[in-house]
Backbone as a chain_set.jsonl record, in Angstrom:
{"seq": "XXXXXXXXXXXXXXXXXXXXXXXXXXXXXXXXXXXXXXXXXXXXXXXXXXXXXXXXXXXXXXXXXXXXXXXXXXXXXXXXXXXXXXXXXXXXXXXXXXXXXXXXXXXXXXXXXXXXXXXXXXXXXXXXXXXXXX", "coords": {"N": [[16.888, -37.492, -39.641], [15.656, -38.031, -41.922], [16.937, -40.072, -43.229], [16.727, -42.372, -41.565], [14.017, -42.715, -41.806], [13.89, -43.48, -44.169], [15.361, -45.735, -44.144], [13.7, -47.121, -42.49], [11.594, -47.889, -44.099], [12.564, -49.067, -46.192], [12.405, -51.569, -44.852], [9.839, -51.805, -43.923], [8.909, -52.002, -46.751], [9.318, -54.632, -46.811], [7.667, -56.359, -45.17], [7.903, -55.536, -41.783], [6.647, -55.043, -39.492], [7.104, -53.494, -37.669], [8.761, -51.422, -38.62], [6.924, -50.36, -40.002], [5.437, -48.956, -38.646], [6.856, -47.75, -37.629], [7.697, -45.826, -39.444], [5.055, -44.629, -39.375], [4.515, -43.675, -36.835], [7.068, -41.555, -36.192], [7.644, -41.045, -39.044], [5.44, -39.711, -39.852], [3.841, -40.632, -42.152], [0.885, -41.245, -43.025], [-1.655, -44.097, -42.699], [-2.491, -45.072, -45.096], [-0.337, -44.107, -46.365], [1.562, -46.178, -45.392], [-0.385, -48.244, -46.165], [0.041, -48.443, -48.895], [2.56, -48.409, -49.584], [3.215, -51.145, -48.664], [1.889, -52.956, -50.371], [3.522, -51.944, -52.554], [5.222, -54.014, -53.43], [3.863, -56.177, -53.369], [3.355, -58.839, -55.418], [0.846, -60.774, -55.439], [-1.176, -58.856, -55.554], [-2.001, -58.135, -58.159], [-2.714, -59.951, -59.252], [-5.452, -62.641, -60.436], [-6.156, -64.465, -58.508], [-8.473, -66.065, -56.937], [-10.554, -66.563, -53.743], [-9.762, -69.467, -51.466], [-7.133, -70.283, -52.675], [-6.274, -67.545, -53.085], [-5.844, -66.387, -50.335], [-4.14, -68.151, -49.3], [-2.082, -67.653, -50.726], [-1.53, -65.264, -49.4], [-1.054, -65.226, -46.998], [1.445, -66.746, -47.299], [3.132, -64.885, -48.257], [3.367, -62.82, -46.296], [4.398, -64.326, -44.594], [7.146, -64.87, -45.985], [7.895, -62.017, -46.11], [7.742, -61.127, -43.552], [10.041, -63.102, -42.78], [12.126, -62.148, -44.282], [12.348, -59.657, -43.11], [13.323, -60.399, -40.805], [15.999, -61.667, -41.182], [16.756, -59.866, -42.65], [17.926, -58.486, -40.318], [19.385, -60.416, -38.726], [20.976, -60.988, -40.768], [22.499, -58.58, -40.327], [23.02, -58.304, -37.498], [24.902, -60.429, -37.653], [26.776, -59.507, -39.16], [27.764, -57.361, -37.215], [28.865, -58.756, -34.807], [30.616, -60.588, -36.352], [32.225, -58.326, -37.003], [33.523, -57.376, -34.54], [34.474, -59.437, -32.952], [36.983, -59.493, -34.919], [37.915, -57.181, -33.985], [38.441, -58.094, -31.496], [40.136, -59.839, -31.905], [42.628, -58.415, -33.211], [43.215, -56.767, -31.544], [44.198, -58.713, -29.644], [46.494, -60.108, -30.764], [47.519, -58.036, -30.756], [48.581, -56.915, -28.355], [49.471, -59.509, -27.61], [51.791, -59.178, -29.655], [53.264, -57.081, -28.73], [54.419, -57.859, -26.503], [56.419, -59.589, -27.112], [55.668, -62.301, -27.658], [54.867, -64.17, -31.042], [52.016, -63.802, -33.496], [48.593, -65.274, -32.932], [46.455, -67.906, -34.824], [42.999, -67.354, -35.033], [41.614, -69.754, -34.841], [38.452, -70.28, -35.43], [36.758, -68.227, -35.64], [38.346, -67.498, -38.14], [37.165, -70.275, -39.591], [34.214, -69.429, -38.799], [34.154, -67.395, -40.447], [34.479, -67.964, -43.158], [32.056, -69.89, -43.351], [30.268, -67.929, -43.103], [30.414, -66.585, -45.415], [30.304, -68.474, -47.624], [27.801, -69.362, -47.107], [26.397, -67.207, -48.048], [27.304, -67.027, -50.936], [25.928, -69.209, -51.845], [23.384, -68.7, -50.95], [22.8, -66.547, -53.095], [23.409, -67.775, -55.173], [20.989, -69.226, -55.674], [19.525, -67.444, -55.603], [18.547, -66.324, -57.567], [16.983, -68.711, -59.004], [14.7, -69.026, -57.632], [13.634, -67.21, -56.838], [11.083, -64.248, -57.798], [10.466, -61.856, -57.173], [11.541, -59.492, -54.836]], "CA": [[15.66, -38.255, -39.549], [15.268, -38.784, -43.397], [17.609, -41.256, -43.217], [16.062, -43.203, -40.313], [12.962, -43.037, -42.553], [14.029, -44.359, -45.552], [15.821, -46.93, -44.181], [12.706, -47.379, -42.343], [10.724, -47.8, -45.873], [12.513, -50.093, -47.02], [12.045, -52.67, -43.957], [8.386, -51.942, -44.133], [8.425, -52.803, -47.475], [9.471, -56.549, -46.826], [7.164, -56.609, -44.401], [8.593, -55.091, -41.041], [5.649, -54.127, -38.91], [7.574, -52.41, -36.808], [9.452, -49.947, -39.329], [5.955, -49.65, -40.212], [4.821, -48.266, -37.134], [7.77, -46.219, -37.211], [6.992, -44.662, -40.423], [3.71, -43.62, -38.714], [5.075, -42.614, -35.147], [8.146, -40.869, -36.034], [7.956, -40.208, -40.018], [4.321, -38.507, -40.231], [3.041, -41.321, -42.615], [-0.833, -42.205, -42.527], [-2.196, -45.981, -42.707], [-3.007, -45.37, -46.557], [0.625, -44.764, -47.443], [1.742, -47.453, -45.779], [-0.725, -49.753, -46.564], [0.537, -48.103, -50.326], [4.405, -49.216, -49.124], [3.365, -52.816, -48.508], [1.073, -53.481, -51.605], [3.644, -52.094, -53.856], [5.761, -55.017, -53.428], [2.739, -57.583, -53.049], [3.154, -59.221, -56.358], [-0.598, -61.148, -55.627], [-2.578, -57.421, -55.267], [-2.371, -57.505, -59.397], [-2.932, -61.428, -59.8], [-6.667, -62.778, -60.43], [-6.169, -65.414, -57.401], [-9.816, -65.634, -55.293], [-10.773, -67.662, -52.639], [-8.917, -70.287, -50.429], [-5.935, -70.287, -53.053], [-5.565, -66.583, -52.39], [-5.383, -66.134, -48.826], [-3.036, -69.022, -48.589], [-0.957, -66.871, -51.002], [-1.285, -63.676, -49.094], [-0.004, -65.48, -46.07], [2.531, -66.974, -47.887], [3.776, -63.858, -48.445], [3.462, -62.223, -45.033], [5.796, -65.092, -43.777], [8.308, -64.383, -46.81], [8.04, -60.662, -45.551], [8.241, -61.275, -41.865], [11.252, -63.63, -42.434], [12.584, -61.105, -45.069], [12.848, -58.45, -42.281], [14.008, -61.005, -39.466], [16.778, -61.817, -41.921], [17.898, -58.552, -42.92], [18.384, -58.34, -38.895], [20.286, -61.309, -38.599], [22.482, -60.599, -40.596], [23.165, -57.394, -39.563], [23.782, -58.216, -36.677], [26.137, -61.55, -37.639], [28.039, -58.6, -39.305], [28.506, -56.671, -36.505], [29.487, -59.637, -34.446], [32.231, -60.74, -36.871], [33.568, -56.968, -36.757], [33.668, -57.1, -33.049], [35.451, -60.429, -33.537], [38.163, -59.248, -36.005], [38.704, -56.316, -33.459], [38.974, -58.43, -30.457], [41.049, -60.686, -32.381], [43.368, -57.789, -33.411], [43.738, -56.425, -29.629], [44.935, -60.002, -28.423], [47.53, -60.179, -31.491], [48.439, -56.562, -30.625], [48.955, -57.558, -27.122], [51.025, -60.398, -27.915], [53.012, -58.641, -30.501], [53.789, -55.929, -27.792], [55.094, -58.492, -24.91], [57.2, -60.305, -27.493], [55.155, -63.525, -28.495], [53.914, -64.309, -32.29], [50.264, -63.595, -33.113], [47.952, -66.677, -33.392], [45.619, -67.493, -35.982], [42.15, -67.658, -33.852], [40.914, -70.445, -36.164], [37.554, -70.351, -34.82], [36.353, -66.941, -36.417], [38.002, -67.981, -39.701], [36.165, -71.003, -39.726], [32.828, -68.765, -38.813], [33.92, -66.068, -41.743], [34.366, -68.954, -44.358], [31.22, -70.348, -43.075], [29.606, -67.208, -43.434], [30.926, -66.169, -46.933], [29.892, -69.74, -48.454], [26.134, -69.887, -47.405], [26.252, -66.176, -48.552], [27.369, -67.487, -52.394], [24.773, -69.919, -51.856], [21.809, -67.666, -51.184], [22.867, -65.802, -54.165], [23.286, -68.853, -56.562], [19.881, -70.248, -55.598], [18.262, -66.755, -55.409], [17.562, -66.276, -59.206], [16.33, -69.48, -59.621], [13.772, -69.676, -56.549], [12.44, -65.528, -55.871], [10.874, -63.882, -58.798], [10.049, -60.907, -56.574], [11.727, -59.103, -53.572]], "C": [[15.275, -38.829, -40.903], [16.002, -39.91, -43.32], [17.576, -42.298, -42.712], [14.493, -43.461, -41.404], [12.568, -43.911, -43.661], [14.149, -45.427, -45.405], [14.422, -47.984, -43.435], [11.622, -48.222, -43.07], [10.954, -49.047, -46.084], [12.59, -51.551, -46.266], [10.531, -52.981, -44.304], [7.971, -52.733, -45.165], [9.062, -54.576, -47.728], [8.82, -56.983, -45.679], [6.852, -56.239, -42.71], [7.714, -54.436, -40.23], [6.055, -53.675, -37.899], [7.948, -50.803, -37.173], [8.039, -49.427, -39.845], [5.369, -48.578, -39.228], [5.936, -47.013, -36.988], [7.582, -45.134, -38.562], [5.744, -43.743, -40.138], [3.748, -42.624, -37.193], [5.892, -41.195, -35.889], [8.129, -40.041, -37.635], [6.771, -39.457, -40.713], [3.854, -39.241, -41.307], [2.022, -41.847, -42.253], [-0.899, -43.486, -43.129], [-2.513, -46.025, -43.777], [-1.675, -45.733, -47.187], [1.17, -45.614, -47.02], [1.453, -48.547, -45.982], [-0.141, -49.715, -48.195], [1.905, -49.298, -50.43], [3.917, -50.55, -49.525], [3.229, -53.688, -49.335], [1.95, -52.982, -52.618], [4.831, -53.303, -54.075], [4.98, -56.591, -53.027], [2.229, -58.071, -54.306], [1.359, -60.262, -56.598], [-1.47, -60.393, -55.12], [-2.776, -57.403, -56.76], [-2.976, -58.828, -59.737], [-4.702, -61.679, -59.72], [-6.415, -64.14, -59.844], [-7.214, -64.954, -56.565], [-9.615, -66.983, -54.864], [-10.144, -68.339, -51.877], [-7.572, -69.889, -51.069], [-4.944, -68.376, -52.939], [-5.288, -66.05, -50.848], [-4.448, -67.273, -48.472], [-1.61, -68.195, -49.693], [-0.928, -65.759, -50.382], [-0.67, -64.362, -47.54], [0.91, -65.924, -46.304], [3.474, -65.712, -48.18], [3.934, -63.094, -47.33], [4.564, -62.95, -44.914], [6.482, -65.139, -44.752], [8.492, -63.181, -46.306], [8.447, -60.635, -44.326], [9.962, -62.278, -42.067], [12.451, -63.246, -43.451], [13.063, -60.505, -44.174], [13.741, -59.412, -40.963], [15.393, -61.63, -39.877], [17.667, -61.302, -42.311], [18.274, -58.317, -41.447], [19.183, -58.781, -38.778], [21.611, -61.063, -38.995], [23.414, -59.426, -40.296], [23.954, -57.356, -38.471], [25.198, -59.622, -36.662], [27.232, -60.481, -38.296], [28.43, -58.103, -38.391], [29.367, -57.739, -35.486], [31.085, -60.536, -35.011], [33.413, -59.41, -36.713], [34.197, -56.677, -35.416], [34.392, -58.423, -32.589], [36.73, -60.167, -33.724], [38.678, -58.243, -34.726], [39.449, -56.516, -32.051], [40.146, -59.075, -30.807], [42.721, -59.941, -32.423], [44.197, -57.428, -32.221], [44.539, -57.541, -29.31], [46.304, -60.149, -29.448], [48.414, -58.795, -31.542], [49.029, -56.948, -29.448], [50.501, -58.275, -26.756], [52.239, -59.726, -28.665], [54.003, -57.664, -29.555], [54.754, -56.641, -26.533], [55.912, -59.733, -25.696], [56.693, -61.815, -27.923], [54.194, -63.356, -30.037], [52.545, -64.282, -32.005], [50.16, -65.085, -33.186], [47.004, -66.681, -34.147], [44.142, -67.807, -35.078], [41.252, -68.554, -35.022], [39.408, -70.755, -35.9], [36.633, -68.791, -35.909], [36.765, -67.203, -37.537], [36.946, -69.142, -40.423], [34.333, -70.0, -39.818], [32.624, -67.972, -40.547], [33.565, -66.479, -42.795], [32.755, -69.489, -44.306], [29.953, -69.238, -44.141], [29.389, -66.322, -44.924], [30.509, -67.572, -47.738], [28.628, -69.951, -48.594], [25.98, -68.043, -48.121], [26.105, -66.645, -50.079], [26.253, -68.105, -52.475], [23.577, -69.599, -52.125], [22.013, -66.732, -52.562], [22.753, -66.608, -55.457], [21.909, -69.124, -56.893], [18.998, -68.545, -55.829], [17.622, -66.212, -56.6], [16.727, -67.557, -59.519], [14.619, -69.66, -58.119], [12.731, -68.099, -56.724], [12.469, -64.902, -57.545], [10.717, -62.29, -58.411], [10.833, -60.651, -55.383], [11.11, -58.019, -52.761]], "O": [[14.683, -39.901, -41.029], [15.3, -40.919, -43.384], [18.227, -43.247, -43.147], [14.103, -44.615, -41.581], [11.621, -44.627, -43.984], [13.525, -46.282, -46.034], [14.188, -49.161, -43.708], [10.936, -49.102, -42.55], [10.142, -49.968, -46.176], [12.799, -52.574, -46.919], [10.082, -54.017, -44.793], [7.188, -53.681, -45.1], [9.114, -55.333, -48.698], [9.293, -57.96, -45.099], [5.751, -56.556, -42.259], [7.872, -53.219, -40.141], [5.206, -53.393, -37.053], [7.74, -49.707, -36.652], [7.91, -48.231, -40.105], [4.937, -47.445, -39.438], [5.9, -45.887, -36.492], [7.375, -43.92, -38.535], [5.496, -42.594, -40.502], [3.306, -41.565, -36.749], [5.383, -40.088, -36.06], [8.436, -38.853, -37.732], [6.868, -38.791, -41.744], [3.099, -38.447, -41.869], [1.949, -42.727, -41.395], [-0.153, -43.829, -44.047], [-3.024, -47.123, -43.995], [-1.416, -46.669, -47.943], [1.603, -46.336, -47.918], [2.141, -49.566, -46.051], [0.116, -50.784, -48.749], [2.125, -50.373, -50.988], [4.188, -51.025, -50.628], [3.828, -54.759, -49.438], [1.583, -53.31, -53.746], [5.289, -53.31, -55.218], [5.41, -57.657, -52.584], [1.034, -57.941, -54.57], [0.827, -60.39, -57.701], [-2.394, -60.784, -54.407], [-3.732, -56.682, -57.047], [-3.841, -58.779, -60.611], [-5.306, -60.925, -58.957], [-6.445, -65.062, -60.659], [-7.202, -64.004, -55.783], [-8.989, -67.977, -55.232], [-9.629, -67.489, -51.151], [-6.788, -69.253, -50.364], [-3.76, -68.068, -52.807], [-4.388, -65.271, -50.536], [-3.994, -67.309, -47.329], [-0.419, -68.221, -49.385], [-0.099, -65.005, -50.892], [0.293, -63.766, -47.058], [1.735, -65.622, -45.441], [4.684, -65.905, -48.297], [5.008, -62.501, -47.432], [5.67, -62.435, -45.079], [6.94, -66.234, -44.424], [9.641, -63.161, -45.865], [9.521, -60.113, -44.026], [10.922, -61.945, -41.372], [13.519, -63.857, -43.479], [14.289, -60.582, -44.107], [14.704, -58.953, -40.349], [16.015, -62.146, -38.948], [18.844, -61.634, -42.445], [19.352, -57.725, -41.473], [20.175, -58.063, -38.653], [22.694, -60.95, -38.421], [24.627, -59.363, -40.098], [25.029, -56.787, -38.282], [26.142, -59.696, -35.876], [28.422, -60.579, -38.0], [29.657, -58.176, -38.328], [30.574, -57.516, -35.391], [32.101, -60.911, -34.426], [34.621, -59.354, -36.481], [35.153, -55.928, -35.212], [35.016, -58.221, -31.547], [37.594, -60.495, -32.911], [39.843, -58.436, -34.38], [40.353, -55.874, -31.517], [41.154, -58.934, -30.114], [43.731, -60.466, -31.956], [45.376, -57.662, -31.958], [45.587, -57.345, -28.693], [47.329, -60.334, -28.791], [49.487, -58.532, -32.085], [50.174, -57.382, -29.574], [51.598, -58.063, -26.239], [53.413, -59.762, -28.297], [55.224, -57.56, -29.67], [55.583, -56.06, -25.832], [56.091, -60.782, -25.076], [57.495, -62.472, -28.587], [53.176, -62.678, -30.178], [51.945, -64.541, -30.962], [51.047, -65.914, -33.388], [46.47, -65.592, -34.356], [44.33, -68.731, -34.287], [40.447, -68.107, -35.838], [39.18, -71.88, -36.345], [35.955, -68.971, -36.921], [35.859, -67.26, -38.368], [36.209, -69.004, -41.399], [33.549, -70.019, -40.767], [31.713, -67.927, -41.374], [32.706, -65.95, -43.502], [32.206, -69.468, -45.408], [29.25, -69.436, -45.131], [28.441, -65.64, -45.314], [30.464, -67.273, -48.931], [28.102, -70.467, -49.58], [25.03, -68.017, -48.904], [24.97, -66.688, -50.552], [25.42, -67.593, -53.222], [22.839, -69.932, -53.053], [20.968, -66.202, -52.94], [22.195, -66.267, -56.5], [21.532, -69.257, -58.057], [17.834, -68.581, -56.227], [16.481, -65.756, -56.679], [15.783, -67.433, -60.3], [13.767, -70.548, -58.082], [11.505, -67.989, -56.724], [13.416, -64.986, -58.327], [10.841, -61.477, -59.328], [10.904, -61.662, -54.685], [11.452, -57.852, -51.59]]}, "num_chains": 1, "name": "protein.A"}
């Protein structure tokens, strides 16, 4: 269960009002610490921003957080989808190999992998110069 917790944690803290909820169902955290969690990654709780210009930064930051956590999903699951890919892929080139025809290259999934390995570099090139904060 610690381990479900943590990983928990660290959804919450990008926003994740679900893992929040699960920190309070399941890991026996009250509504202080994780309002604690949320605010210690809420770089405008220390800033002297009032009025209109701060509540358009504190939602600005919710929807960085919310599409933070819907993100780390994604790709989670585009990983598991490529691994479940690679393994179908493997089966049909086992297959073949077994009944005497060459594998094939399923150029469709390389295309995806390349795809997926290029906007990866990408988000990494661009992400020092754009996020000062995660």
């Amino acid at each position: 269960m610690g381990e479900e917790c943590d990983h928990a944690r660290d959804h919450c803290e990008h926003g994740d009002p679900d893992a929040c909820e699960f920190l309070s169902d399941a890991c026996g955290y009250d509504d202080e610490e994780v309002a604690a969690i949320l605010d210690e990654n809420d770089p405008d709780s220390e800033q002297d921003i009032e009025g209109e210009a701060a509540g358009a930064l504190g939602r600005a930051w919710q929807g960085y957080k919310a599409a933070i956590a819907r993100l780390a999903q994604e790709i989670d699951d585009a990983l598991e989808a490529k691994r479940n890919a690679e393994q179908a892929a493997a089966a049909i080139n086992a297959i073949r190999a077994d009944h005497g025809q060459e594998p094939i290259e399923l150029e469709r999934l390389e295309e995806l992998s390349d795809r997926l390995a290029v906007e990866g570099e990408h988000a990494h090139d661009a992400e020092g110069h754009t996020e000062t904060q995660s």
